[in-house]
Short mmCIF file of C-alpha atoms in Angstrom, two decimals:
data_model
loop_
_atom_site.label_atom_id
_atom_site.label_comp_id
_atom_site.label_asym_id
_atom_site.label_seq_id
_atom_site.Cartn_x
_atom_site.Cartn_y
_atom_site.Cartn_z
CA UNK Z 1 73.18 37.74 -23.46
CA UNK Z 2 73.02 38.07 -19.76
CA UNK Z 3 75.04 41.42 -18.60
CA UNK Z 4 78.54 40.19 -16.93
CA UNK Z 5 78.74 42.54 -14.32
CA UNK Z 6 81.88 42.96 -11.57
CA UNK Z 7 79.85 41.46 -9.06
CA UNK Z 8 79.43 38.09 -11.30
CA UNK Z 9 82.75 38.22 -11.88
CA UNK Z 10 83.88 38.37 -8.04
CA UNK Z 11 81.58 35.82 -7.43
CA UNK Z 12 83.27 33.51 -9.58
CA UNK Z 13 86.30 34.13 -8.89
CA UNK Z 14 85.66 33.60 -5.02
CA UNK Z 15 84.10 30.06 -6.11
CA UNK Z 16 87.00 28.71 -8.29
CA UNK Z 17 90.18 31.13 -7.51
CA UNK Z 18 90.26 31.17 -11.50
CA UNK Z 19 91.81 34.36 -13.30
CA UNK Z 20 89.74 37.17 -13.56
CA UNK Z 21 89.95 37.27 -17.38
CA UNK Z 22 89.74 33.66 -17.53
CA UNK Z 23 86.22 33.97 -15.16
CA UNK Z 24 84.78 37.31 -17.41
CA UNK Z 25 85.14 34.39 -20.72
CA UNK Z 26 83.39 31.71 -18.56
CA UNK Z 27 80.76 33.85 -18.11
CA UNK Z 28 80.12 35.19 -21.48
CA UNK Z 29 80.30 31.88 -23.01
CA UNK Z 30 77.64 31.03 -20.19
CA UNK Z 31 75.43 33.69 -20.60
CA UNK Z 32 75.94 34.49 -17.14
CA UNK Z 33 75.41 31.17 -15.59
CA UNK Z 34 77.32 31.10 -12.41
CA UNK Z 35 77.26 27.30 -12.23
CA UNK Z 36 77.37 26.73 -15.81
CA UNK Z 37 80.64 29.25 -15.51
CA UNK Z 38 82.37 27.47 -13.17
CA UNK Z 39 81.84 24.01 -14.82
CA UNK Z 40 83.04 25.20 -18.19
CA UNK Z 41 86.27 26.55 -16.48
CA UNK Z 42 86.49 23.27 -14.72
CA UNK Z 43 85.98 21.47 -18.59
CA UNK Z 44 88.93 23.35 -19.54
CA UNK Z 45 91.46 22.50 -17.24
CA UNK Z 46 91.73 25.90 -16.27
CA UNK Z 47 90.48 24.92 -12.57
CA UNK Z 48 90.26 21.80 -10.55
CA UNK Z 49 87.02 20.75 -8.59
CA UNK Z 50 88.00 21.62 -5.66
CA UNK Z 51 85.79 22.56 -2.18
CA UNK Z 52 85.48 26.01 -0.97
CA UNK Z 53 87.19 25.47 1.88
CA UNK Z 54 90.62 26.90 0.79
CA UNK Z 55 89.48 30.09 -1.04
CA UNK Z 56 87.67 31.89 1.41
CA UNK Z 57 88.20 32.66 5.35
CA UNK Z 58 86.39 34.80 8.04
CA UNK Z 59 87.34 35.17 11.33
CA UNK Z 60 86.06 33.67 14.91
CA UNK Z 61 86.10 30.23 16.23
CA UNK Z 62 83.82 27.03 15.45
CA UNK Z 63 83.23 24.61 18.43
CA UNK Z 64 81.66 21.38 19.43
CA UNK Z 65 79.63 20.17 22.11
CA UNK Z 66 78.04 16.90 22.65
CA UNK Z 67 76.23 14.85 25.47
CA UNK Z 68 74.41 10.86 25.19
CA UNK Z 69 72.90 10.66 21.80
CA UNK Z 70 73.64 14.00 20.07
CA UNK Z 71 76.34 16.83 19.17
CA UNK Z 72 76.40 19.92 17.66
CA UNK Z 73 78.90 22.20 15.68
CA UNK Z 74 78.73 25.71 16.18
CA UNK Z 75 80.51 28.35 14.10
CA UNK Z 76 80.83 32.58 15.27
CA UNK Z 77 82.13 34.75 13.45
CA UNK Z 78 83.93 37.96 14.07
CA UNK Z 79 85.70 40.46 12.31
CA UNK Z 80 89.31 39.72 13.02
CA UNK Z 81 91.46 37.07 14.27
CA UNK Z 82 92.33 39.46 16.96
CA UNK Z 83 89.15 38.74 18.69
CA UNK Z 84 88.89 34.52 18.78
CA UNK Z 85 91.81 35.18 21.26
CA UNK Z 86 89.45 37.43 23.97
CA UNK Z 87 88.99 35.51 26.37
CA UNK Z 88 84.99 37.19 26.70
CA UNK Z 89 84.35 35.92 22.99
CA UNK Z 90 85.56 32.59 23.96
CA UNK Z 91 83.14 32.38 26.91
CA UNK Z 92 80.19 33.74 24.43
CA UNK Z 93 81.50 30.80 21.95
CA UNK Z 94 81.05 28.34 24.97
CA UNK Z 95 78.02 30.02 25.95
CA UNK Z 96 76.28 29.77 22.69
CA UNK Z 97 77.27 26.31 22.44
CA UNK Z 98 75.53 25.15 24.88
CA UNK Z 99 72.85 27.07 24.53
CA UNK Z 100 72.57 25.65 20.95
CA UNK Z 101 73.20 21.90 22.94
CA UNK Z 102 70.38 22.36 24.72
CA UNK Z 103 67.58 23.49 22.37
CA UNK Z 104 68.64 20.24 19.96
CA UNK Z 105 70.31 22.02 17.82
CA UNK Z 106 67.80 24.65 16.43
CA UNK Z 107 68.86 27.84 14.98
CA UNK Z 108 66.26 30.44 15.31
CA UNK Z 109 65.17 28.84 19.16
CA UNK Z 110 69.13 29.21 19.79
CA UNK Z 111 69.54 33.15 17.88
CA UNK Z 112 66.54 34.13 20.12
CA UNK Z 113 68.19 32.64 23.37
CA UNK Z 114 71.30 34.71 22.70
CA UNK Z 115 71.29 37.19 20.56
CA UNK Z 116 71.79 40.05 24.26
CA UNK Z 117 74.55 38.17 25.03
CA UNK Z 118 76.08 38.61 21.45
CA UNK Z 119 75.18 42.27 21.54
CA UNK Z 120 76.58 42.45 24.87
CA UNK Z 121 79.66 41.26 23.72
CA UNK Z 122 79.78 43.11 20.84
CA UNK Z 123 79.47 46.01 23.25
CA UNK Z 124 82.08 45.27 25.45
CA UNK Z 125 84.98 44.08 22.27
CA UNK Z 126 83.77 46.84 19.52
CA UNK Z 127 83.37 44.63 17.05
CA UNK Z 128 80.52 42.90 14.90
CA UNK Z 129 79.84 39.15 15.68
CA UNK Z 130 77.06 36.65 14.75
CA UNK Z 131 76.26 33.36 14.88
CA UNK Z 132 76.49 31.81 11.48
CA UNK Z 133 75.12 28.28 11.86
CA UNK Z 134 74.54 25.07 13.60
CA UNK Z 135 74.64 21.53 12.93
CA UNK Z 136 73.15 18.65 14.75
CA UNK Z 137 73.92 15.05 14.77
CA UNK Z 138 72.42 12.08 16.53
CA UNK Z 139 73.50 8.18 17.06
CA UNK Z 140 73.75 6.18 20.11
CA UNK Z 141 77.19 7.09 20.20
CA UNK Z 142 78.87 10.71 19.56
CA UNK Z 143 82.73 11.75 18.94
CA UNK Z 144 84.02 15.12 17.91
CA UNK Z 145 87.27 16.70 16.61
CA UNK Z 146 88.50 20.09 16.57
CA UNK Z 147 91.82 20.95 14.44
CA UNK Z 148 94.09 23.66 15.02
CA UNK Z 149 92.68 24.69 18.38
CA UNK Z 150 92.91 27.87 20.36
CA UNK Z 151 91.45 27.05 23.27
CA UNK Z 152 90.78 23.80 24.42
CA UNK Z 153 87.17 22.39 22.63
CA UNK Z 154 87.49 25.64 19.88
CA UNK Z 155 89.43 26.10 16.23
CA UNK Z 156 89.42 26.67 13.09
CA UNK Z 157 88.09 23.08 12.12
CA UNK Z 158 84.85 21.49 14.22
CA UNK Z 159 83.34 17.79 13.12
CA UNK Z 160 80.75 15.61 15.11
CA UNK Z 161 80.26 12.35 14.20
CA UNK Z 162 77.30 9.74 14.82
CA UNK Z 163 77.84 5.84 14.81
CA UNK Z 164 75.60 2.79 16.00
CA UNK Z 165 76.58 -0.48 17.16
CA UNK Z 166 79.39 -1.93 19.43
CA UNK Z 167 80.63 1.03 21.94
CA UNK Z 168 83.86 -0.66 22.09
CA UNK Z 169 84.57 -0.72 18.19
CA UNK Z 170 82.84 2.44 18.29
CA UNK Z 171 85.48 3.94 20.94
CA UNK Z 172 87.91 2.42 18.77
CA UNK Z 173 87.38 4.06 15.35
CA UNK Z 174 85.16 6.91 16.52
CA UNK Z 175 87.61 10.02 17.28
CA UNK Z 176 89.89 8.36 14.28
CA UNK Z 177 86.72 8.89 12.00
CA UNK Z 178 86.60 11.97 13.24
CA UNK Z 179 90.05 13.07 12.63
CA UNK Z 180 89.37 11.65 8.91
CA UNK Z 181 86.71 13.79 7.96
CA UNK Z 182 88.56 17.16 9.22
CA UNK Z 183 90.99 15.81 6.86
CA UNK Z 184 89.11 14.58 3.73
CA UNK Z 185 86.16 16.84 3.72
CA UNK Z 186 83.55 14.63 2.22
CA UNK Z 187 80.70 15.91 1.05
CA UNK Z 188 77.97 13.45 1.30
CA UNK Z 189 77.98 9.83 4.44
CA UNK Z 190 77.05 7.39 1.22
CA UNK Z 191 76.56 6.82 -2.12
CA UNK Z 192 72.76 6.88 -1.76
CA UNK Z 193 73.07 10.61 -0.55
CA UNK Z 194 74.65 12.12 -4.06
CA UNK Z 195 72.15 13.74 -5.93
CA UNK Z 196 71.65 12.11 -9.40
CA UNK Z 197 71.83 15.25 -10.71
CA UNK Z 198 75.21 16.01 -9.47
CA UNK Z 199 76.62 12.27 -11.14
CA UNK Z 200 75.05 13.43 -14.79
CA UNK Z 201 76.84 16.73 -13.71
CA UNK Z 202 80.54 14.92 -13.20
CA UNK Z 203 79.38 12.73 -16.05
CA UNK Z 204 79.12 15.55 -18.61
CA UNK Z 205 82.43 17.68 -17.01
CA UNK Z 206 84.42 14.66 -17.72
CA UNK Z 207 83.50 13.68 -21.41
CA UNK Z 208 83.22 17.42 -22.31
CA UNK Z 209 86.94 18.11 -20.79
CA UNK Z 210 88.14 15.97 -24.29
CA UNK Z 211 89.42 13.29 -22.08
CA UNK Z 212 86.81 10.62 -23.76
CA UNK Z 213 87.98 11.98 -27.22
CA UNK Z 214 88.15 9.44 -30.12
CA UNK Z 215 87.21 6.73 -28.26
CA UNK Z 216 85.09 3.86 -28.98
CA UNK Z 217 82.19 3.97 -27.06
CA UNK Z 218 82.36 0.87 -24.68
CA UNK Z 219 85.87 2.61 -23.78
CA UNK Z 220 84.21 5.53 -22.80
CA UNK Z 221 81.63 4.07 -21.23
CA UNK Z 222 84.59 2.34 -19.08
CA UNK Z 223 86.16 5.57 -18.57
CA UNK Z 224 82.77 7.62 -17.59
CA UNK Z 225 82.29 4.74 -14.88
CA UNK Z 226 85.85 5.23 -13.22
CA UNK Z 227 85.62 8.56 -12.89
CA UNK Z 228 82.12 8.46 -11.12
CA UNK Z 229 84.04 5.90 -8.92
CA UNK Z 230 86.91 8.12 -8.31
CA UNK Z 231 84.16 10.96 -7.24
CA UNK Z 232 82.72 9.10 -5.08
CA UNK Z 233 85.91 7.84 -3.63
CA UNK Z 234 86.48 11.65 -2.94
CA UNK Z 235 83.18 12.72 -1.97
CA UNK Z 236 81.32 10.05 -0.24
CA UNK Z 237 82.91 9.14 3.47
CA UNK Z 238 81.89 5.84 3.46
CA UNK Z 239 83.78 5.35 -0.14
CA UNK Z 240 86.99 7.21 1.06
CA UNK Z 241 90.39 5.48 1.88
CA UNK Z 242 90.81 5.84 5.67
CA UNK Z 243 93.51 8.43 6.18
CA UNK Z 244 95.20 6.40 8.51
CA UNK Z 245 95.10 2.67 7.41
CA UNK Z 246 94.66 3.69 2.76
CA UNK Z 247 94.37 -0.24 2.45
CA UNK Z 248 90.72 0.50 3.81
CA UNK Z 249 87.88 2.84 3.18
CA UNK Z 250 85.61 3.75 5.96
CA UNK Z 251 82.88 1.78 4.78
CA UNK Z 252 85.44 -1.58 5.83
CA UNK Z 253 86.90 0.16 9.62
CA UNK Z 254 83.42 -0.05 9.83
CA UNK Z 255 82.64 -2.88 9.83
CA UNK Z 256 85.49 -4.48 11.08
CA UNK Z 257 84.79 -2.11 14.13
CA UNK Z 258 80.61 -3.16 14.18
CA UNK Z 259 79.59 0.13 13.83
CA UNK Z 260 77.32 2.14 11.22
CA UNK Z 261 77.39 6.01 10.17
CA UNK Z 262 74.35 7.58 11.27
CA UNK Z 263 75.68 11.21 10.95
CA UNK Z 264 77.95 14.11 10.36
CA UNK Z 265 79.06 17.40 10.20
CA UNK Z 266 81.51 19.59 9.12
CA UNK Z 267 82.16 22.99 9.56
CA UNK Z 268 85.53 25.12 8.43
CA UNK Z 269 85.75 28.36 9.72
CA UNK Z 270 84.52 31.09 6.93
CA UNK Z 271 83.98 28.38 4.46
CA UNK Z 272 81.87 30.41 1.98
CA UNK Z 273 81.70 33.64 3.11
CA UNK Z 274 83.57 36.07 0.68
CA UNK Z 275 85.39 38.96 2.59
CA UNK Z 276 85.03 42.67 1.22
CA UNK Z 277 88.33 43.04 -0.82
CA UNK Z 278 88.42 46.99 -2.32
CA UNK Z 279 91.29 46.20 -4.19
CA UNK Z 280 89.93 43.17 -5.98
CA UNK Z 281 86.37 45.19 -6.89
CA UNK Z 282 88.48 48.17 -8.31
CA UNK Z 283 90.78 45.77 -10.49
CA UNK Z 284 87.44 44.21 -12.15
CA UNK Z 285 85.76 47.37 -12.34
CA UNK Z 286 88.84 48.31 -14.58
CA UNK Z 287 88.80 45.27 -16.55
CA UNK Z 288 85.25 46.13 -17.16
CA UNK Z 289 85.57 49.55 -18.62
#
C-alpha cells in the first residue's frame, strides 16, 4: 500500500472540503489514488461533486479584454486582497491585458513581454505577483462579463464568450450568455466535448453510490441514463437551463436568437490554487503520528 502522507491528505482535502479523517480512509482504501480517493468519498455520500471553485481562493484580480473577432481572460495574482485595490496593480492588470490582447492570447510571448513590468511592480508594492494564465476565444462576435468588480472591466469572476450568426440575436443573448456562465460554471460548450472517459466515470460513481441497488436491470439502465442526462444538464452549457428564462436551455436561446457557440472561458479568481495554511499541516501531521 501506497504511503498516505500529510501532503496527500491536504491535497484531498483542498479538492473535496471532506473531513480530514474521512480523506486519510479514502486514501487508504485507494491505495493512495488521489482521484480514485475523491470518487470513493463522492460514492459515499460523504461529498458532493462539486467544482473547485468554492474551496480555494488567492488573491488579485482577473480581467477581460476583447476587440473584432477575439477576447481574452486574464487572471494575476497577488498575495493579499490588500493589493487588487492599488491603483499601480490595477494599471499592471490593464497593462498585461492588453499586452496578452495583442499577442492572441499566448502565454509565454505575453510572460516575456511583461515580466519587468511585474517585477517593477512588485518593487514598488512589496509583494509577490504573477501572471497565472490566459484564455483566448474567437467568433465573429465577442461579449464578456465580469462579476463582483473592483474597478470597472476587473473582479473576482472574468468570462468571454464567442458566438456566430445574426449580430442582432447575437447582441441580444450575448452579455445574457455571458452572465449565465459566471453563474453556472459549465465545464465543457457541448455534449461532444465530455470525455468518454469522464461519462463511464459518472456512470460507475452513480451505480457504486447503492442508488441502483436491487434493481432490475432495464431499471437501472433507465436510471444510469438520467443521471448522465442530469450531468450533462450541469456540465455542458449548451445542455443547461438558461438562468434567466429555466423553460429554456442555451442550446434553444440559441437558436431562437440565430446564433452558435464557438467559444468560452472561464476563469474564478484562485480557483485551484491551495493557500499555505500552518495550522491545517500541523493538525494532519498530528493525526498522522
Amino acid at each position: 500500500m501506497a504511503e498516505i502522507t500529510a501532503k496527500l491528505i491536504q491535497e484531498l482535502r483542498a479538492k473535496t472540503s471532506a473531513g480530514m479523517m474521512d480523506c486519510k480512509k479514502a486514501l487508504m482504501e485507494n491505495n493512495g489514488d488521489i482521484q480514485a480517493a475523491s470518487d470513493w468519498l463522492r460514492q459515499k455520500g460523504i461529498v458532493k461533486a462539486a467544482s473547485k471553485a468554492g474551496r480555494v481562493a488567492s488573491s488579485g484580480l482577473v480581467t477581460v479584454v476583447k476587440c473584432d473577432g477575439m477576447g481574452c481572460v486574464v487572471e494575476l495574482n497577488a498575495e493579499t486582497d490588500f493589493v487588487a485595490k492599488n491603483e499601480k496593480f490595477q494599471k499592471l492588470v490593464s497593462d498585461v491585458a492588453s499586452k496578452a490582447l495583442e499577442l492572441s492570447g499566448d502565454f509565454d510571448a505575453t510572460m516575456d513581454a511583461v515580466k519587468d513590468d511585474i517585477a517593477a511592480t512588485i518593487a514598488t508594492i512589496g509583494e509577490n505577483m504573477n501572471l497565472r494564465r490566459i484564455a483566448k476565444v474567437t467568433g465573429q462576435h465577442i461579449y464578456s462579463y465580469i462579476h463582483n468588480a473592483l474597478v470597472s472591466g476587473m473582479g473576482q469572476i472574468g468570462v468571454v464568450v464567442g458566438l456566430e450568426g445574426d449580430k442582432a440575436g447575437a447582441d441580444e443573448v450575448g452579455p445574457k450568455i455571458a452572465m449565465h456562465i459566471a453563474a453556472n460554471k459549465p465545464d465543457f460548450m457541448t455534449i461532444a466535448d465530455v470525455d468518454p472517459a469522464t461519462v463511464e466515470r459518472e456512470k460507475k460513481i452513480f451505480i457504486e453510490s447503492g442508488a441502483t441497488a436491487g434493481k432490475p436491470e432495464a431499471v437501472i439502465e433507465k436510471m444510469v441514463a438520467g443521471r448522465i442526462q442530469k450531468f450533462y444538464g450541469e456540465s455542458v452549457l449548451e445542455e443547461q437551463q438558461f438562468v434567466m428564462d429555466p423553460s429554456k436551455t442555451i442550446k434553444q436561446v440559441m437558436a431562437d436568437a440565430g446564433v452558435k457557440l464557438t467559444g468560452f472561458a472561464y476563469y474564478l479568481l484562485g480557483e485551484g490554487i491551495e493557500k499555505r495554511d500552518d495550522n491545517l499541516a500541523d493538525e494532519v501531521a498530528k493525526m498522522l503520528k
